[in-house]
Amino acid sequence: MTETGDDLLAEHAERIAVCAFAGIQRAFPNYEEKPLEKFKVFFGCYDWHSSVHSHFLLFRLLDLGLLSETLALQLRGHFKQTLTKENLSVEAETIPAYEVPYGCAWVLKLFAQLRRRVVPRAPSAEALDAAAVEKAAAAGDNEKKRFWELCADVVSNGEALESRALALMVQWAQNLRAPDRTGLHDNTAFGLFMCQEYLKVWERVGGEVKIDLGRGEIDGSFVNEAARRLFRSELLDQSSVCPGACDFLPPALMETALMARVLDISEFQEWFCRIGGGSESNSKQSHGDRTSTPCEWLCWVPVWGDPEDPGGSHLIGLNFSRAWLLLVLANHQHACAALGGSSSWGTGDTPGQAAVLGLDSGVQKGTEQMEKGKSKERETEVESTVQLTEMGGGGESRGKTLRGEHVGERGVRLDFENSPVMEQCRRTGLEHVRASLPLTACGGWMGDHWTGTFALLALEELSCIYAKGKQLIE
C-alpha cells in the first residue's frame, strides 16, 4: 500500500500537536533570560519564533480536523484565554529586533492561517463568514463553528501584531541591498516566500493589502519587487546546495521556489536554465564536490540530525525543508516542467541531466499536454486528485485531498504515471520525511520545540502531490 502525506499526517498529527501544546506553555530553557516578563503569549518553545510557528501548527491541525476531540477542546480553551487583545498588543510592542525577518514571517503565516476562515474586508468584530457559520451550525458541526469564531476573535484581537509584523517585513524587504543566502533564520528567500503566502490569502478572498509606513501607503507588490531586484539577475551559489552543520533550509532550493512564484513562465524558464548547471558561466561557479545542480536535488539522500543538540537538530528540519520545497516545485506547473525538461540541463549535443536520470520522456509528455491545454480554461473539481498550485504549504489553492479540501480552479490534467519528475519528487520527499519523523516529538527538546511545524509543511505538500488518485492538475 502506498503511503501518502494524508496517511502520515493522520498518524502523527496528535503526537506532534501534544508536543507543540506542551512547548508553547514551557518557558524554560529559553533564549531570553526572562521570557515570562517580556512576552505575554510567545514565551515558550525556547525562542519567540518557535512559539509563534507552533501556534500556527496547532491552528492548522485544528483546521484540518486531525486532532482528538479532547485535545481540540483543550487547545480552543487555551487560545481563548491567552490570545486576548491585551496580550497580543503587548506582543506587538515587544517584537525582538532579531526576529526580523524570521519571526515576523511566521507571524504572517499564523495570521494567514487564521484569515482562511475570516472575511478580511468585513469589520473585524464581524469578520467571520456568517453564511459559512450558519451552514456549519445547520449541519450540526458546532466544533467547526466554534473554531471559526475563535479564528475571527484572534484576528480581531491581534490586529496590532499583524500590522506591526507586516510593516517590519516591508521595511526589511525594501532596505535589503544583497540577499542572505545561508541556510539559517535570516535567509532572504524564506522571508519573502512566507510574505507572499500571506498576501496570497488576501488575494484569494478579494482583499487588498495596504501598508502605511508613515510615508504613504504601499501595496503587496513589495515581495515581487524585492525578489526580482535581489535574485532576478543573480545565479545560484551552487555551494549553498551542500548543507552546513547547522542548516535547516536549503538556500538554492528556497530561492528557486520563490522565483517560481514571482516570475512568469517564460521568465522563470530563462532564469532556471541559467542557474541549472548547463551553461559555461554557471559551471565556472563550481566548488568542487560542493557543487550540485537542480536536477540532482531529485536524488538527494536524507541527512542525519540530533534532537538533543541545538545545531544538530537543524538537520532534522533540513530534511523536512528539502521535502517541502521539492514538492512545492513539483506542485507548480512551469517549475516542474523546468525541473524535468532537458532544455534546462543540456547544451548543444550534450544530453540534459534529466535525460541521464531517465526522467526526460515522461516530463516531455507532460509538458506537451500543458502546451495543448494552455488555450483551454475550464472549471475543475475532481475528487481524489491534488492541485498543482502556486500556494502550496497549506494554501487554499489545492484540489481535493483525502481530507476533502477543495479549492481547484482551472488547468490542465497530467497523468501521474507519465510524470517521472513528479514521482521522483514524491519519492525523494517521502524519504526525507520518513528520515526525520521519528526524531520529531521524541523527547529531545532542542528538536521537539520546533521541528513539528516543518514536518507539517512537508506532509501537506506530500498529500497535495500524491493522494488516492494518480492525477495532477495545474
Tab-separated table of N, CA and C in Angstrom, residues 60-171:
chain	number	residue	atom	x	y	z
A	60	ARG	N	-3.447	25.121	12.445
A	60	ARG	CA	-3.583	24.393	11.176
A	60	ARG	C	-4.127	22.989	11.408
A	61	LEU	N	-3.619	22.293	12.417
A	61	LEU	CA	-4.093	20.941	12.698
A	61	LEU	C	-5.537	20.951	13.188
A	62	LEU	N	-5.915	21.981	13.930
A	62	LEU	CA	-7.322	22.129	14.308
A	62	LEU	C	-8.188	22.307	13.066
A	63	ASP	N	-7.718	23.131	12.151
A	63	ASP	CA	-8.470	23.395	10.925
A	63	ASP	C	-8.642	22.134	10.090
A	64	LEU	N	-7.631	21.294	10.064
A	64	LEU	CA	-7.694	20.062	9.280
A	64	LEU	C	-8.558	18.995	9.942
A	65	GLY	N	-8.918	19.203	11.197
A	65	GLY	CA	-9.761	18.241	11.894
A	65	GLY	C	-9.065	16.933	12.199
A	66	LEU	N	-7.759	16.990	12.441
A	66	LEU	CA	-6.980	15.771	12.642
A	66	LEU	C	-6.730	15.441	14.111
A	67	LEU	N	-7.229	16.285	15.019
A	67	LEU	CA	-6.944	16.090	16.434
A	67	LEU	C	-8.145	15.499	17.162
A	68	SER	N	-7.866	14.837	18.259
A	68	SER	CA	-8.939	14.250	19.058
A	68	SER	C	-9.825	15.351	19.631
A	69	GLU	N	-11.046	15.001	19.952
A	69	GLU	CA	-11.989	15.980	20.496
A	69	GLU	C	-11.472	16.568	21.804
A	70	THR	N	-10.853	15.727	22.616
A	70	THR	CA	-10.330	16.193	23.905
A	70	THR	C	-9.227	17.224	23.721
A	71	LEU	N	-8.263	16.927	22.844
A	71	LEU	CA	-7.161	17.861	22.613
A	71	LEU	C	-7.664	19.136	21.950
A	72	ALA	N	-8.575	19.015	20.998
A	72	ALA	CA	-9.122	20.196	20.326
A	72	ALA	C	-9.810	21.118	21.330
A	73	LEU	N	-10.543	20.550	22.261
A	73	LEU	CA	-11.225	21.335	23.291
A	73	LEU	C	-10.213	22.053	24.178
A	74	GLN	N	-9.143	21.365	24.542
A	74	GLN	CA	-8.095	21.973	25.368
A	74	GLN	C	-7.423	23.133	24.638
A	75	LEU	N	-7.151	22.936	23.364
A	75	LEU	CA	-6.485	23.983	22.589
A	75	LEU	C	-7.364	25.217	22.445
A	76	ARG	N	-8.626	25.017	22.113
A	76	ARG	CA	-9.524	26.164	21.968
A	76	ARG	C	-9.643	26.935	23.285
A	77	GLY	N	-9.732	26.212	24.386
A	77	GLY	CA	-9.815	26.877	25.682
A	77	GLY	C	-8.558	27.665	26.003
A	78	HIS	N	-7.404	27.074	25.707
A	78	HIS	CA	-6.131	27.752	25.962
A	78	HIS	C	-6.013	29.013	25.117
A	79	PHE	N	-6.322	28.916	23.842
A	79	PHE	CA	-6.191	30.072	22.956
A	79	PHE	C	-7.167	31.184	23.334
A	80	LYS	N	-8.341	30.813	23.783
A	80	LYS	CA	-9.316	31.829	24.187
A	80	LYS	C	-8.810	32.619	25.388
A	81	GLN	N	-8.080	31.952	26.274
A	81	GLN	CA	-7.553	32.612	27.468
A	81	GLN	C	-6.305	33.435	27.181
A	82	THR	N	-5.474	32.979	26.270
A	82	THR	CA	-4.168	33.621	26.070
A	82	THR	C	-4.129	34.616	24.917
A	83	LEU	N	-4.861	34.359	23.843
A	83	LEU	CA	-4.772	35.212	22.651
A	83	LEU	C	-5.781	36.349	22.742
A	84	THR	N	-5.659	37.116	23.818
A	84	THR	CA	-6.540	38.252	24.052
A	84	THR	C	-5.975	39.500	23.391
A	85	LYS	N	-6.803	40.513	23.285
A	85	LYS	CA	-6.359	41.768	22.681
A	85	LYS	C	-5.218	42.386	23.487
A	86	GLU	N	-5.337	42.334	24.805
A	86	GLU	CA	-4.300	42.899	25.667
A	86	GLU	C	-2.971	42.175	25.481
A	87	ASN	N	-3.008	40.861	25.512
A	87	ASN	CA	-1.769	40.087	25.385
A	87	ASN	C	-1.121	40.257	24.020
A	88	LEU	N	-1.923	40.209	22.973
A	88	LEU	CA	-1.367	40.320	21.623
A	88	LEU	C	-0.870	41.733	21.333
A	89	SER	N	-1.461	42.729	21.967
A	89	SER	CA	-0.972	44.102	21.812
A	89	SER	C	0.402	44.254	22.450
A	90	VAL	N	0.611	43.598	23.593
A	90	VAL	CA	1.936	43.605	24.224
A	90	VAL	C	2.952	42.933	23.310
A	91	GLU	N	2.564	41.818	22.686
A	91	GLU	CA	3.467	41.134	21.754
A	91	GLU	C	3.846	42.052	20.590
A	92	ALA	N	2.891	42.840	20.118
A	92	ALA	CA	3.166	43.761	19.011
A	92	ALA	C	4.206	44.800	19.403
A	93	GLU	N	4.184	45.210	20.662
A	93	GLU	CA	5.099	46.249	21.143
A	93	GLU	C	6.482	45.708	21.475
A	94	THR	N	6.583	44.393	21.645
A	94	THR	CA	7.852	43.821	22.121
A	94	THR	C	8.471	42.830	21.141
A	95	ILE	N	8.122	42.921	19.863
A	95	ILE	CA	8.751	42.038	18.880
A	95	ILE	C	10.263	42.260	18.912
A	96	PRO	N	11.043	41.232	19.203
A	96	PRO	CA	12.502	41.420	19.268
A	96	PRO	C	13.073	41.816	17.907
A	97	ALA	N	14.061	42.680	17.927
A	97	ALA	CA	14.675	43.130	16.675
A	97	ALA	C	15.262	41.966	15.896
A	98	TYR	N	15.780	40.959	16.612
A	98	TYR	CA	16.391	39.821	15.925
A	98	TYR	C	15.355	38.897	15.289
A	99	GLU	N	14.068	39.170	15.507
A	99	GLU	CA	13.028	38.340	14.893
A	99	GLU	C	12.556	38.885	13.547
A	100	VAL	N	13.298	39.831	13.003
A	100	VAL	CA	13.064	40.294	11.633
A	100	VAL	C	14.233	39.787	10.791
A	101	PRO	N	13.977	38.934	9.794
A	101	PRO	CA	12.675	38.631	9.205
A	101	PRO	C	11.986	37.370	9.731
A	102	TYR	N	12.730	36.451	10.341
A	102	TYR	CA	12.216	35.097	10.534
A	102	TYR	C	10.964	35.046	11.406
A	103	GLY	N	11.028	35.635	12.582
A	103	GLY	CA	9.875	35.578	13.473
A	103	GLY	C	8.666	36.286	12.909
A	104	CYS	N	8.891	37.444	12.294
A	104	CYS	CA	7.770	38.190	11.709
A	104	CYS	C	7.161	37.438	10.530
A	105	ALA	N	7.991	36.719	9.786
A	105	ALA	CA	7.458	35.899	8.688
A	105	ALA	C	6.486	34.859	9.229
A	106	TRP	N	6.803	34.282	10.377
A	106	TRP	CA	5.902	33.291	10.977
A	106	TRP	C	4.656	33.938	11.569
A	107	VAL	N	4.760	35.171	12.036
A	107	VAL	CA	3.547	35.881	12.468
A	107	VAL	C	2.580	36.005	11.296
A	108	LEU	N	3.103	36.364	10.133
A	108	LEU	CA	2.252	36.490	8.951
A	108	LEU	C	1.681	35.140	8.542
A	109	LYS	N	2.465	34.084	8.669
A	109	LYS	CA	1.962	32.743	8.353
A	109	LYS	C	0.833	32.355	9.306
A	110	LEU	N	0.974	32.693	10.583
A	110	LEU	CA	-0.082	32.423	11.559
A	110	LEU	C	-1.361	33.158	11.187
A	111	PHE	N	-1.248	34.440	10.852
A	111	PHE	CA	-2.449	35.205	10.516
A	111	PHE	C	-3.015	34.801	9.160
A	112	ALA	N	-2.168	34.318	8.267
A	112	ALA	CA	-2.686	33.773	7.008
A	112	ALA	C	-3.580	32.575	7.290
A	113	GLN	N	-3.143	31.718	8.209
A	113	GLN	CA	-3.960	30.566	8.587
A	113	GLN	C	-5.276	31.011	9.224
A	114	LEU	N	-5.218	31.968	10.123
A	114	LEU	CA	-6.433	32.458	10.775
A	114	LEU	C	-7.391	33.070	9.765
A	115	ARG	N	-6.848	33.815	8.809
A	115	ARG	CA	-7.703	34.512	7.848
A	115	ARG	C	-8.306	33.581	6.799
A	116	ARG	N	-7.876	32.367	6.748
A	116	ARG	CA	-8.517	31.395	5.859
A	116	ARG	C	-9.983	31.215	6.222
A	117	ARG	N	-10.320	31.468	7.467
A	117	ARG	CA	-11.695	31.310	7.934
A	117	ARG	C	-12.351	32.645	8.236
A	118	VAL	N	-11.751	33.719	7.753
A	118	VAL	CA	-12.242	35.053	8.065
A	118	VAL	C	-12.365	35.860	6.782
A	119	VAL	N	-13.406	36.707	6.711
A	119	VAL	CA	-13.549	37.618	5.579
A	119	VAL	C	-12.846	38.921	5.941
A	120	PRO	N	-11.718	39.260	5.318
A	120	PRO	CA	-10.887	40.363	5.799
A	120	PRO	C	-11.484	41.744	5.617
A	121	ARG	N	-12.375	41.925	4.654
A	121	ARG	CA	-12.867	43.270	4.401
A	121	ARG	C	-14.042	43.645	5.285
A	122	ALA	N	-14.591	42.677	6.016
A	122	ALA	CA	-15.674	42.977	6.941
A	122	ALA	C	-15.096	43.629	8.193
A	123	PRO	N	-15.930	44.360	8.971
A	123	PRO	CA	-15.447	44.883	10.254
A	123	PRO	C	-14.884	43.750	11.096
A	124	SER	N	-13.793	44.009	11.791
A	124	SER	CA	-13.081	42.925	12.460
A	124	SER	C	-13.950	42.149	13.436
A	125	ALA	N	-14.853	42.823	14.132
A	125	ALA	CA	-15.684	42.124	15.112
A	125	ALA	C	-16.660	41.172	14.440
A	126	GLU	N	-16.980	41.439	13.155
A	126	GLU	CA	-17.909	40.579	12.432
A	126	GLU	C	-17.239	39.939	11.226
A	127	ALA	N	-15.948	39.722	11.347
A	127	ALA	CA	-15.196	39.245	10.195
A	127	ALA	C	-15.493	37.806	9.833
A	128	LEU	N	-16.080	37.055	10.739
A	128	LEU	CA	-16.374	35.663	10.448
A	128	LEU	C	-17.386	35.565	9.325
A	129	ASP	N	-17.182	34.637	8.436
A	129	ASP	CA	-18.102	34.418	7.332
A	129	ASP	C	-19.427	33.894	7.886
A	130	ALA	N	-20.413	34.774	7.976
A	130	ALA	CA	-21.673	34.413	8.626
A	130	ALA	C	-22.381	33.272	7.914
A	131	ALA	N	-22.336	33.290	6.595
A	131	ALA	CA	-23.013	32.231	5.838
A	131	ALA	C	-22.396	30.870	6.131
A	132	ALA	N	-21.063	30.831	6.202
A	132	ALA	CA	-20.387	29.565	6.483
A	132	ALA	C	-20.693	29.077	7.888
A	133	VAL	N	-20.766	30.012	8.829
A	133	VAL	CA	-21.068	29.638	10.206
A	133	VAL	C	-22.471	29.059	10.310
A	134	GLU	N	-23.416	29.740	9.664
A	134	GLU	CA	-24.794	29.253	9.717
A	134	GLU	C	-24.915	27.887	9.060
A	135	LYS	N	-24.186	27.706	7.978
A	135	LYS	CA	-24.211	26.413	7.292
A	135	LYS	C	-23.649	25.317	8.190
A	136	ALA	N	-22.542	25.633	8.879
A	136	ALA	CA	-21.951	24.653	9.790
A	136	ALA	C	-22.890	24.342	10.943
A	137	ALA	N	-23.542	25.391	11.471
A	137	ALA	CA	-24.459	25.185	12.584
A	137	ALA	C	-25.653	24.345	12.160
A	138	ALA	N	-26.160	24.636	10.947
A	138	ALA	CA	-27.305	23.876	10.443
A	138	ALA	C	-26.956	22.409	10.257
A	139	ALA	N	-25.712	22.150	9.926
A	139	ALA	CA	-25.271	20.768	9.728
A	139	ALA	C	-24.902	20.097	11.047
A	140	GLY	N	-25.044	20.836	12.128
A	140	GLY	CA	-24.717	20.275	13.429
A	140	GLY	C	-23.235	20.241	13.723
A	141	ASP	N	-22.448	20.958	12.929
A	141	ASP	CA	-20.993	20.954	13.118
A	141	ASP	C	-20.601	22.096	14.053
A	142	ASN	N	-20.916	21.950	15.308
A	142	ASN	CA	-20.639	23.005	16.277
A	142	ASN	C	-19.150	23.175	16.541
A	143	GLU	N	-18.379	22.083	16.397
A	143	GLU	CA	-16.936	22.180	16.601
A	143	GLU	C	-16.318	23.124	15.577
A	144	LYS	N	-16.718	22.969	14.331
A	144	LYS	CA	-16.194	23.834	13.274
A	144	LYS	C	-16.634	25.275	13.502
A	145	LYS	N	-17.875	25.446	13.905
A	145	LYS	CA	-18.395	26.788	14.165
A	145	LYS	C	-17.584	27.479	15.255
A	146	ARG	N	-17.316	26.756	16.338
A	146	ARG	CA	-16.549	27.345	17.434
A	146	ARG	C	-15.123	27.671	17.006
A	147	PHE	N	-14.552	26.824	16.153
A	147	PHE	CA	-13.194	27.089	15.677
A	147	PHE	C	-13.157	28.348	14.822
A	148	TRP	N	-14.105	28.497	13.908
A	148	TRP	CA	-14.142	29.685	13.059
A	148	TRP	C	-14.359	30.949	13.883
A	149	GLU	N	-15.186	30.858	14.893
A	149	GLU	CA	-15.400	32.010	15.769
A	149	GLU	C	-14.112	32.382	16.508
A	150	LEU	N	-13.369	31.365	16.935
A	150	LEU	CA	-12.086	31.613	17.594
A	150	LEU	C	-11.124	32.313	16.644
A	151	CYS	N	-11.052	31.852	15.408
A	151	CYS	CA	-10.168	32.485	14.416
A	151	CYS	C	-10.521	33.952	14.233
A	152	ALA	N	-11.807	34.246	14.143
A	152	ALA	CA	-12.240	35.630	13.967
A	152	ALA	C	-11.856	36.483	15.170
A	153	ASP	N	-12.008	35.929	16.361
A	153	ASP	CA	-11.648	36.666	17.578
A	153	ASP	C	-10.153	36.968	17.616
A	154	VAL	N	-9.329	35.990	17.255
A	154	VAL	CA	-7.880	36.183	17.312
A	154	VAL	C	-7.434	37.196	16.263
A	155	VAL	N	-8.026	37.154	15.081
A	155	VAL	CA	-7.695	38.145	14.056
A	155	VAL	C	-8.030	39.547	14.549
A	156	SER	N	-9.192	39.679	15.179
A	156	SER	CA	-9.585	40.981	15.721
A	156	SER	C	-8.653	41.416	16.846
A	157	ASN	N	-8.361	40.493	17.752
A	157	ASN	CA	-7.500	40.821	18.899
A	157	ASN	C	-6.062	41.110	18.487
A	158	GLY	N	-5.616	40.469	17.416
A	158	GLY	CA	-4.213	40.585	17.020
A	158	GLY	C	-3.945	41.574	15.911
A	159	GLU	N	-4.866	42.485	15.685
A	159	GLU	CA	-4.703	43.439	14.582
A	159	GLU	C	-3.401	44.225	14.694
A	160	ALA	N	-3.051	44.649	15.892
A	160	ALA	CA	-1.822	45.432	16.077
A	160	ALA	C	-0.582	44.592	15.791
A	161	LEU	N	-0.590	43.331	16.232
A	161	LEU	CA	0.554	42.445	15.992
A	161	LEU	C	0.710	42.148	14.511
A	162	GLU	N	-0.376	41.844	13.847
A	162	GLU	CA	-0.333	41.548	12.415
A	162	GLU	C	0.194	42.746	11.634
A	163	SER	N	-0.325	43.931	11.934
A	163	SER	CA	0.086	45.142	11.218
A	163	SER	C	1.550	45.471	11.469
A	164	ARG	N	1.980	45.299	12.715
A	164	ARG	CA	3.370	45.600	13.059
A	164	ARG	C	4.328	44.648	12.358
A	165	ALA	N	4.003	43.364	12.365
A	165	ALA	CA	4.867	42.383	11.702
A	165	ALA	C	4.949	42.649	10.205
A	166	LEU	N	3.826	42.989	9.588
A	166	LEU	CA	3.815	43.267	8.154
A	166	LEU	C	4.649	44.502	7.837
A	167	ALA	N	4.505	45.552	8.635
A	167	ALA	CA	5.279	46.769	8.403
A	167	ALA	C	6.777	46.506	8.542
A	168	LEU	N	7.159	45.713	9.530
A	168	LEU	CA	8.576	45.382	9.712
A	168	LEU	C	9.119	44.579	8.535
A	169	MET	N	8.306	43.685	7.999
A	169	MET	CA	8.753	42.887	6.858
A	169	MET	C	8.884	43.741	5.602
A	170	VAL	N	7.993	44.698	5.420
A	170	VAL	CA	8.093	45.592	4.264
A	170	VAL	C	9.368	46.424	4.358
A	171	GLN	N	9.621	46.986	5.526
A	171	GLN	CA	10.843	47.778	5.715
A	171	GLN	C	12.089	46.932	5.478
